[in-house]
mmCIF file of C-alpha atoms and ligand atoms in Angstrom:
data_model
loop_
_atom_site.group_PDB
_atom_site.id
_atom_site.type_symbol
_atom_site.label_atom_id
_atom_site.label_comp_id
_atom_site.label_asym_id
_atom_site.label_seq_id
_atom_site.Cartn_x
_atom_site.Cartn_y
_atom_site.Cartn_z
ATOM 1 C CA UNK T 1 84.122 89.940 128.106
ATOM 2 C CA UNK T 2 86.025 88.901 124.959
ATOM 3 C CA UNK T 3 89.779 89.688 125.005
ATOM 4 C CA UNK T 4 90.915 92.074 122.178
ATOM 5 C CA UNK T 5 93.227 90.481 119.756
ATOM 6 C CA UNK T 6 96.166 92.403 118.191
ATOM 7 C CA UNK T 7 98.318 91.494 115.269
ATOM 8 C CA UNK T 8 101.775 93.173 115.606
ATOM 9 C CA UNK T 9 104.147 92.654 112.721
ATOM 10 C CA UNK T 10 107.841 92.390 113.600
ATOM 11 C CA UNK T 11 107.238 91.595 117.244
ATOM 12 C CA UNK T 12 110.442 89.743 118.100
ATOM 13 C CA UNK T 13 112.631 92.736 118.800
ATOM 14 C CA UNK T 14 112.897 96.590 118.920
ATOM 15 C CA UNK T 15 109.832 98.735 118.789
ATOM 16 C CA UNK T 16 107.482 95.807 117.873
ATOM 17 C CA UNK T 17 108.506 93.818 120.926
ATOM 18 C CA UNK T 18 107.874 96.724 123.270
ATOM 19 C CA UNK T 19 104.507 97.512 121.595
ATOM 20 C CA UNK T 20 103.528 93.908 122.114
ATOM 21 C CA UNK T 21 104.406 93.774 125.799
ATOM 22 C CA UNK T 22 102.660 97.089 126.338
ATOM 23 C CA UNK T 23 99.486 95.746 124.704
ATOM 24 C CA UNK T 24 99.739 92.488 126.712
ATOM 25 C CA UNK T 25 99.951 94.653 129.915
ATOM 26 C CA UNK T 26 96.620 96.136 128.906
ATOM 27 C CA UNK T 27 95.028 92.661 128.739
ATOM 28 C CA UNK T 28 95.316 92.245 124.946
ATOM 29 C CA UNK T 29 96.168 88.934 123.310
ATOM 30 C CA UNK T 30 98.940 89.527 120.791
ATOM 31 C CA UNK T 31 99.797 87.661 117.607
ATOM 32 C CA UNK T 32 103.336 88.651 116.838
ATOM 33 C CA UNK T 33 105.289 87.932 113.593
ATOM 34 C CA UNK T 34 108.922 87.236 112.847
ATOM 35 C CA UNK T 35 110.805 86.076 109.780
ATOM 36 C CA UNK T 36 112.775 83.430 111.688
ATOM 37 C CA UNK T 37 112.101 80.466 113.914
ATOM 38 C CA UNK T 38 114.429 81.993 116.576
ATOM 39 C CA UNK T 39 112.309 85.188 116.422
ATOM 40 C CA UNK T 40 109.087 83.115 116.901
ATOM 41 C CA UNK T 41 110.734 81.372 119.847
ATOM 42 C CA UNK T 42 111.747 84.746 121.373
ATOM 43 C CA UNK T 43 108.119 85.930 120.999
ATOM 44 C CA UNK T 44 106.856 82.845 122.689
ATOM 45 C CA UNK T 45 109.185 83.385 125.702
ATOM 46 C CA UNK T 46 108.373 87.199 125.879
ATOM 47 C CA UNK T 47 104.603 86.781 125.617
ATOM 48 C CA UNK T 48 104.446 84.062 128.261
ATOM 49 C CA UNK T 49 101.138 82.626 127.095
ATOM 50 C CA UNK T 50 99.439 85.985 126.417
ATOM 51 C CA UNK T 51 99.868 85.562 122.672
ATOM 52 C CA UNK T 52 101.616 83.579 119.942
ATOM 53 C CA UNK T 53 104.367 83.977 117.490
ATOM 54 C CA UNK T 54 103.875 83.353 113.731
ATOM 55 C CA UNK T 55 106.521 82.877 111.120
ATOM 56 C CA UNK T 56 105.859 85.322 108.279
ATOM 57 C CA UNK T 57 108.180 86.883 105.627
ATOM 58 C CA UNK T 58 106.574 89.650 103.710
ATOM 59 C CA UNK T 59 108.855 89.010 100.765
ATOM 60 C CA UNK T 60 106.787 85.809 100.265
ATOM 61 C CA UNK T 61 103.490 87.411 99.491
ATOM 62 C CA UNK T 62 101.385 84.333 98.605
ATOM 63 C CA UNK T 63 102.516 82.600 101.813
ATOM 64 C CA UNK T 64 101.900 85.788 103.829
ATOM 65 C CA UNK T 65 98.274 86.012 102.573
ATOM 66 C CA UNK T 66 97.668 82.323 103.318
ATOM 67 C CA UNK T 67 99.046 82.702 106.863
ATOM 68 C CA UNK T 68 96.916 85.812 107.575
ATOM 69 C CA UNK T 69 93.811 83.974 106.210
ATOM 70 C CA UNK T 70 94.596 81.094 108.496
ATOM 71 C CA UNK T 71 94.845 83.478 111.507
ATOM 72 C CA UNK T 72 91.378 84.940 110.595
ATOM 73 C CA UNK T 73 89.986 81.473 110.349
ATOM 74 C CA UNK T 74 91.350 80.627 113.835
ATOM 75 C CA UNK T 75 90.711 83.886 115.710
ATOM 76 C CA UNK T 76 87.743 85.267 113.602
ATOM 77 C CA UNK T 77 88.573 88.840 114.225
ATOM 78 C CA UNK T 78 91.759 90.890 114.615
ATOM 79 C CA UNK T 79 90.643 93.919 116.704
ATOM 80 C CA UNK T 80 93.930 95.781 116.496
ATOM 81 C CA UNK T 81 96.487 95.720 113.626
ATOM 82 C CA UNK T 82 99.858 97.290 114.225
ATOM 83 C CA UNK T 83 101.975 97.322 111.057
ATOM 84 C CA UNK T 84 105.430 97.764 112.622
ATOM 85 C CA UNK T 85 107.714 95.572 110.564
ATOM 86 C CA UNK T 86 110.087 97.539 108.442
ATOM 87 C CA UNK T 87 113.594 97.498 106.968
ATOM 88 C CA UNK T 88 116.208 99.935 105.666
ATOM 89 C CA UNK T 89 118.478 99.133 102.716
ATOM 90 C CA UNK T 90 120.190 102.464 102.130
ATOM 91 C CA UNK T 91 121.989 103.660 99.083
ATOM 92 C CA UNK T 92 122.081 106.881 97.101
ATOM 93 C CA UNK T 93 119.652 106.645 94.230
ATOM 94 C CA UNK T 94 122.219 106.252 91.392
ATOM 95 C CA UNK T 95 123.742 103.180 93.047
ATOM 96 C CA UNK T 96 120.509 101.700 94.394
ATOM 97 C CA UNK T 97 120.014 98.022 93.300
ATOM 98 C CA UNK T 98 116.567 97.145 92.130
ATOM 99 C CA UNK T 99 116.425 94.604 94.951
ATOM 100 C CA UNK T 100 116.969 97.353 97.590
ATOM 101 C CA UNK T 101 113.991 99.242 96.105
ATOM 102 C CA UNK T 102 111.752 96.247 95.770
ATOM 103 C CA UNK T 103 112.580 94.721 99.203
ATOM 104 C CA UNK T 104 111.927 97.974 101.118
ATOM 105 C CA UNK T 105 108.666 98.794 99.199
ATOM 106 C CA UNK T 106 107.350 95.207 99.553
ATOM 107 C CA UNK T 107 108.092 94.796 103.282
ATOM 108 C CA UNK T 108 107.346 98.274 104.518
ATOM 109 C CA UNK T 109 104.461 99.261 102.201
ATOM 110 C CA UNK T 110 102.874 96.475 100.085
ATOM 111 C CA UNK T 111 102.543 94.087 103.014
ATOM 112 C CA UNK T 112 100.011 96.407 104.662
ATOM 113 C CA UNK T 113 97.861 96.356 101.588
ATOM 114 C CA UNK T 114 97.723 92.587 101.416
ATOM 115 C CA UNK T 115 97.199 92.072 105.170
ATOM 116 C CA UNK T 116 94.558 94.794 105.606
ATOM 117 C CA UNK T 117 92.536 93.386 102.674
ATOM 118 C CA UNK T 118 92.174 90.178 104.666
ATOM 119 C CA UNK T 119 91.558 91.465 108.190
ATOM 120 C CA UNK T 120 89.319 94.405 107.375
ATOM 121 C CA UNK T 121 86.001 92.691 106.598
ATOM 122 C CA UNK T 122 85.620 91.017 110.050
ATOM 123 C CA UNK T 123 86.518 94.385 111.643
ATOM 124 C CA UNK T 124 83.883 96.098 109.539
ATOM 125 C CA UNK T 125 81.331 93.479 110.524
ATOM 126 C CA UNK T 126 81.889 94.070 114.226
ATOM 127 C CA UNK T 127 81.991 97.833 113.602
ATOM 128 C CA UNK T 128 85.164 98.263 115.631
ATOM 129 C CA UNK T 129 88.807 98.197 114.898
ATOM 130 C CA UNK T 130 92.164 99.919 115.339
ATOM 131 C CA UNK T 131 94.872 100.134 112.707
ATOM 132 C CA UNK T 132 98.161 101.670 113.665
ATOM 133 C CA UNK T 133 100.954 102.193 111.173
ATOM 134 C CA UNK T 134 104.623 102.786 111.860
ATOM 135 C CA UNK T 135 105.881 105.429 109.424
ATOM 136 C CA UNK T 136 109.061 107.463 110.065
ATOM 137 C CA UNK T 137 110.376 111.016 110.251
ATOM 138 C CA UNK T 138 112.077 110.124 106.901
ATOM 139 C CA UNK T 139 108.682 109.842 105.261
ATOM 140 C CA UNK T 140 108.135 113.498 106.047
ATOM 141 C CA UNK T 141 111.585 115.086 105.711
ATOM 142 C CA UNK T 142 113.290 112.682 103.269
ATOM 143 C CA UNK T 143 116.847 111.417 103.991
ATOM 144 C CA UNK T 144 119.956 111.138 101.828
ATOM 145 C CA UNK T 145 120.343 107.444 100.879
ATOM 146 C CA UNK T 146 116.676 106.605 101.702
ATOM 147 C CA UNK T 147 114.698 107.224 98.528
ATOM 148 C CA UNK T 148 113.293 103.659 98.915
ATOM 149 C CA UNK T 149 112.612 103.919 102.651
ATOM 150 C CA UNK T 150 111.272 107.454 102.585
ATOM 151 C CA UNK T 151 108.994 106.539 99.687
ATOM 152 C CA UNK T 152 107.636 103.491 101.560
ATOM 153 C CA UNK T 153 107.058 105.588 104.717
ATOM 154 C CA UNK T 154 105.305 108.407 102.866
ATOM 155 C CA UNK T 155 103.302 105.825 101.037
ATOM 156 C CA UNK T 156 102.099 104.452 104.385
ATOM 157 C CA UNK T 157 100.821 107.906 105.259
ATOM 158 C CA UNK T 158 98.816 108.195 102.088
ATOM 159 C CA UNK T 159 97.566 104.684 102.549
ATOM 160 C CA UNK T 160 96.445 105.365 106.127
ATOM 161 C CA UNK T 161 94.735 108.681 105.381
ATOM 162 C CA UNK T 162 92.698 107.149 102.568
ATOM 163 C CA UNK T 163 91.802 104.005 104.556
ATOM 164 C CA UNK T 164 90.852 106.179 107.501
ATOM 165 C CA UNK T 165 88.294 107.953 105.322
ATOM 166 C CA UNK T 166 86.975 104.740 103.914
ATOM 167 C CA UNK T 167 86.305 103.032 107.290
ATOM 168 C CA UNK T 168 85.577 105.954 109.639
ATOM 169 C CA UNK T 169 81.785 105.298 109.655
ATOM 170 C CA UNK T 170 82.429 101.652 110.681
ATOM 171 C CA UNK T 171 84.015 102.334 114.057
ATOM 172 C CA UNK T 172 87.521 101.692 112.694
ATOM 173 C CA UNK T 173 90.302 104.227 113.216
ATOM 174 C CA UNK T 174 93.515 104.367 111.162
ATOM 175 C CA UNK T 175 96.407 106.352 112.527
ATOM 176 C CA UNK T 176 100.148 106.689 111.871
ATOM 177 C CA UNK T 177 103.103 107.069 114.283
ATOM 178 C CA UNK T 178 106.311 108.566 112.878
ATOM 179 C CA UNK T 179 109.298 107.953 115.131
ATOM 180 C CA UNK T 180 112.531 109.986 114.928
ATOM 181 C CA UNK T 181 115.662 108.231 116.245
ATOM 182 C CA UNK T 182 114.704 105.313 118.505
ATOM 183 C CA UNK T 183 117.540 103.098 119.815
ATOM 184 C CA UNK T 184 117.124 99.692 118.327
ATOM 185 C CA UNK T 185 119.057 97.256 116.031
ATOM 186 C CA UNK T 186 117.933 99.357 113.025
ATOM 187 C CA UNK T 187 119.608 102.477 114.359
ATOM 188 C CA UNK T 188 122.309 101.382 116.807
ATOM 189 C CA UNK T 189 125.182 101.663 114.212
ATOM 190 C CA UNK T 190 124.281 105.237 113.094
ATOM 191 C CA UNK T 191 123.540 106.307 116.653
ATOM 192 C CA UNK T 192 126.925 105.248 117.885
ATOM 193 C CA UNK T 193 128.842 106.572 114.835
ATOM 194 C CA UNK T 194 127.158 109.992 114.778
ATOM 195 C CA UNK T 195 125.907 110.303 118.366
ATOM 196 C CA UNK T 196 126.878 113.970 119.073
ATOM 197 C CA UNK T 197 125.865 115.133 115.604
ATOM 198 C CA UNK T 198 122.376 113.605 115.829
ATOM 199 C CA UNK T 199 121.843 114.635 119.469
ATOM 200 C CA UNK T 200 122.369 118.267 118.456
ATOM 201 C CA UNK T 201 119.293 117.954 116.184
ATOM 202 C CA UNK T 202 116.983 116.672 118.939
ATOM 203 C CA UNK T 203 115.604 119.484 121.175
ATOM 204 C CA UNK T 204 114.606 117.097 123.909
ATOM 205 C CA UNK T 205 118.258 116.124 124.162
ATOM 206 C CA UNK T 206 118.078 112.297 123.952
ATOM 207 C CA UNK T 207 117.356 109.488 121.579
ATOM 208 C CA UNK T 208 113.904 107.975 121.794
ATOM 209 C CA UNK T 209 113.354 104.551 123.369
ATOM 210 C CA UNK T 210 110.893 101.890 122.380
ATOM 211 C CA UNK T 211 108.617 102.718 125.299
ATOM 212 C CA UNK T 212 108.126 106.248 123.916
ATOM 213 C CA UNK T 213 106.492 104.704 120.864
ATOM 214 C CA UNK T 214 104.675 101.878 122.690
ATOM 215 C CA UNK T 215 102.750 104.313 124.901
ATOM 216 C CA UNK T 216 101.286 106.029 121.868
ATOM 217 C CA UNK T 217 100.338 102.758 120.279
ATOM 218 C CA UNK T 218 98.646 101.802 123.595
ATOM 219 C CA UNK T 219 96.498 104.942 123.480
ATOM 220 C CA UNK T 220 95.666 104.713 119.758
ATOM 221 C CA UNK T 221 94.719 101.062 120.197
ATOM 222 C CA UNK T 222 92.308 101.826 123.008
ATOM 223 C CA UNK T 223 88.569 102.821 122.979
ATOM 224 C CA UNK T 224 89.670 106.228 124.407
ATOM 225 C CA UNK T 225 91.069 107.259 120.978
ATOM 226 C CA UNK T 226 87.813 106.798 119.045
ATOM 227 C CA UNK T 227 87.622 110.382 117.772
ATOM 228 C CA UNK T 228 91.128 110.363 116.385
ATOM 229 C CA UNK T 229 91.570 109.046 112.836
ATOM 230 C CA UNK T 230 93.596 109.719 109.775
ATOM 231 C CA UNK T 231 96.218 111.414 111.962
ATOM 232 C CA UNK T 232 99.976 111.142 112.332
ATOM 233 C CA UNK T 233 101.795 111.459 115.631
ATOM 234 C CA UNK T 234 105.431 112.348 115.475
ATOM 235 C CA UNK T 235 107.531 110.711 118.282
ATOM 236 C CA UNK T 236 110.822 112.485 117.717
ATOM 237 C CA UNK T 237 111.751 114.712 120.671
ATOM 238 C CA UNK T 238 111.042 117.861 118.656
ATOM 239 C CA UNK T 239 113.515 116.969 115.874
ATOM 240 C CA UNK T 240 110.856 117.717 113.253
ATOM 241 C CA UNK T 241 107.995 120.004 114.212
ATOM 242 C CA UNK T 242 104.986 119.706 111.927
ATOM 243 C CA UNK T 243 102.079 121.997 112.874
ATOM 244 C CA UNK T 244 99.351 122.012 110.225
ATOM 245 C CA UNK T 245 98.131 125.581 110.945
HETATM 246 N N1 LIG Z 1 114.351 102.648 115.187
HETATM 247 C C1 LIG Z 1 114.026 103.888 114.725
HETATM 248 O O1 LIG Z 1 114.710 104.894 115.017
HETATM 249 C C2 LIG Z 1 112.901 104.062 113.795
HETATM 250 C C3 LIG Z 1 112.611 105.370 113.316
HETATM 251 C C4 LIG Z 1 111.526 105.578 112.486
HETATM 252 C C5 LIG Z 1 110.707 104.489 112.131
HETATM 253 N N2 LIG Z 1 111.000 103.246 112.589
HETATM 254 C C6 LIG Z 1 110.145 102.172 112.125
HETATM 255 O O2 LIG Z 1 109.709 101.399 113.271
HETATM 256 C C7 LIG Z 1 109.509 100.086 112.854
HETATM 257 C C8 LIG Z 1 110.294 99.159 113.797
HETATM 258 O O3 LIG Z 1 111.680 99.487 113.717
HETATM 259 P P1 LIG Z 1 112.813 98.889 114.702
HETATM 260 O O4 LIG Z 1 113.721 100.008 114.924
HETATM 261 O O5 LIG Z 1 112.139 98.237 115.855
HETATM 262 O O6 LIG Z 1 113.479 97.808 113.752
HETATM 263 P P2 LIG Z 1 114.170 96.409 114.027
HETATM 264 O O7 LIG Z 1 114.640 96.317 115.413
HETATM 265 O O8 LIG Z 1 115.188 96.312 112.904
HETATM 266 O O9 LIG Z 1 112.983 95.392 113.761
HETATM 267 C C9 LIG Z 1 112.445 95.236 112.427
HETATM 268 C C10 LIG Z 1 111.320 94.236 112.485
HETATM 269 O O10 LIG Z 1 110.861 94.022 111.146
HETATM 270 C C11 LIG Z 1 110.759 92.644 110.889
HETATM 271 N N3 LIG Z 1 111.015 92.328 109.423
HETATM 272 C C12 LIG Z 1 112.161 92.505 108.782
HETATM 273 N N4 LIG Z 1 112.128 92.046 107.548
HETATM 274 C C13 LIG Z 1 110.911 91.452 107.416
HETATM 275 C C14 LIG Z 1 110.190 90.770 106.355
HETATM 276 N N5 LIG Z 1 110.846 90.444 105.193
HETATM 277 N N6 LIG Z 1 108.927 90.309 106.584
HETATM 278 C C15 LIG Z 1 108.345 90.568 107.769
HETATM 279 N N7 LIG Z 1 108.917 91.182 108.807
HETATM 280 C C16 LIG Z 1 110.145 91.669 108.616
HETATM 281 C C17 LIG Z 1 111.876 92.011 111.682
HETATM 282 O O11 LIG Z 1 111.646 90.645 111.925
HETATM 283 P P3 LIG Z 1 112.851 89.586 111.984
HETATM 284 O O12 LIG Z 1 113.857 90.116 112.925
HETATM 285 O O13 LIG Z 1 112.215 88.314 112.404
HETATM 286 O O14 LIG Z 1 113.401 89.490 110.559
HETATM 287 C C18 LIG Z 1 111.830 92.813 112.973
HETATM 288 O O15 LIG Z 1 110.895 92.339 113.896
HETATM 289 C C19 LIG Z 1 109.973 99.918 111.407
HETATM 290 O O16 LIG Z 1 108.869 100.020 110.554
HETATM 291 C C20 LIG Z 1 110.836 101.180 111.217
HETATM 292 O O17 LIG Z 1 110.865 101.616 109.901
HETATM 293 C C21 LIG Z 1 112.074 103.008 113.381
#
C-alpha cells in the first residue's frame, strides 16, 4: 500500500516538529520545511529517513511556489497538508511598522493560498486529502498588540471554511486547530514573564504542550475523521470556551 505523504510547514521545532514525529509514528512520510539550513539539518536528524527537510521561506513567494511545484513533480501527490508555520511580530496598531503587518500576513496567511493552489489538484484527482490549518486563540478573541497576528489567524479560519465547502464532495477535508498557550520558542518569554497571571486564565491549570496539538492533527489527518470538515478545534485547556449553540 502507498505511504501517505504529508507536507508540514515549519517542521524544525515547536509544534510543527511534534506534529511531524507524530505523523511519522503513524507510518506517514513527512516533508518538513524550515527557513534555514540548520533547520533543514535538524529535520533530517529528527525524521531519520522517514521524510525530508526542504528550505522554504514564505517571504520569498516566487521561490516558494517553485519549490512546492518541484515537490509535486517529485512526489505526485501530497495527501496531507499541515500549515503550521507562523510568526508573531507584536506591536500596538499605532506603532506597527508596515513590515510587521506584511510579514505576519504573508507568512501566516498568504502562504497557504499559494501552496494550496499547487497541491489541491492532485488531491482532487485522487479524491482524498486532508488539510489542517494552525490558527490561534488570538484569531477568535483578539489580543492587544496582535492586530496583524489575529487578523492572519482569523483569516485562516475564513479561508479554511470556504475551502472546506469547495472540496467536500472530493473526499478532502479542511479543518482548523486553534491552540491557546503552548510552550514553545514563540511563547517561552511571555510564559516565563507572566506565568502566574496566564495560568489563572487556564481552567485545566497548565500550559499546553506540543503533543496536545499533535494528537489532534494525527486524528484529523487520518481516514477516521472523514465526516469532519470546515471545523475548528480549540486546544486551550478551557481558556476560551466556544460552543456554537
Ligand atoms: N505556541 C503557541 O502557544 C501557539 C498558540 C497558538 C497558535 N500557535 C501557532 O502554531 C504554529 C506553530 O507555532 P510554534 O509555537 O511551534 O512556533 P515556533 O516554535 O516559533 O515555530 C515557528 C515555525 O514557523 C517557521 N517560520 C517562521 N518564519 C517563516 C517563514 N518566513 N517562512 C516559512 N516558515 C517560517 C519557523 O521556521 P524556521 O525556524 O526555520 O524559521 C518555525 O518552524 C504557528 O502558526 C503559531 O501561530 C502557537
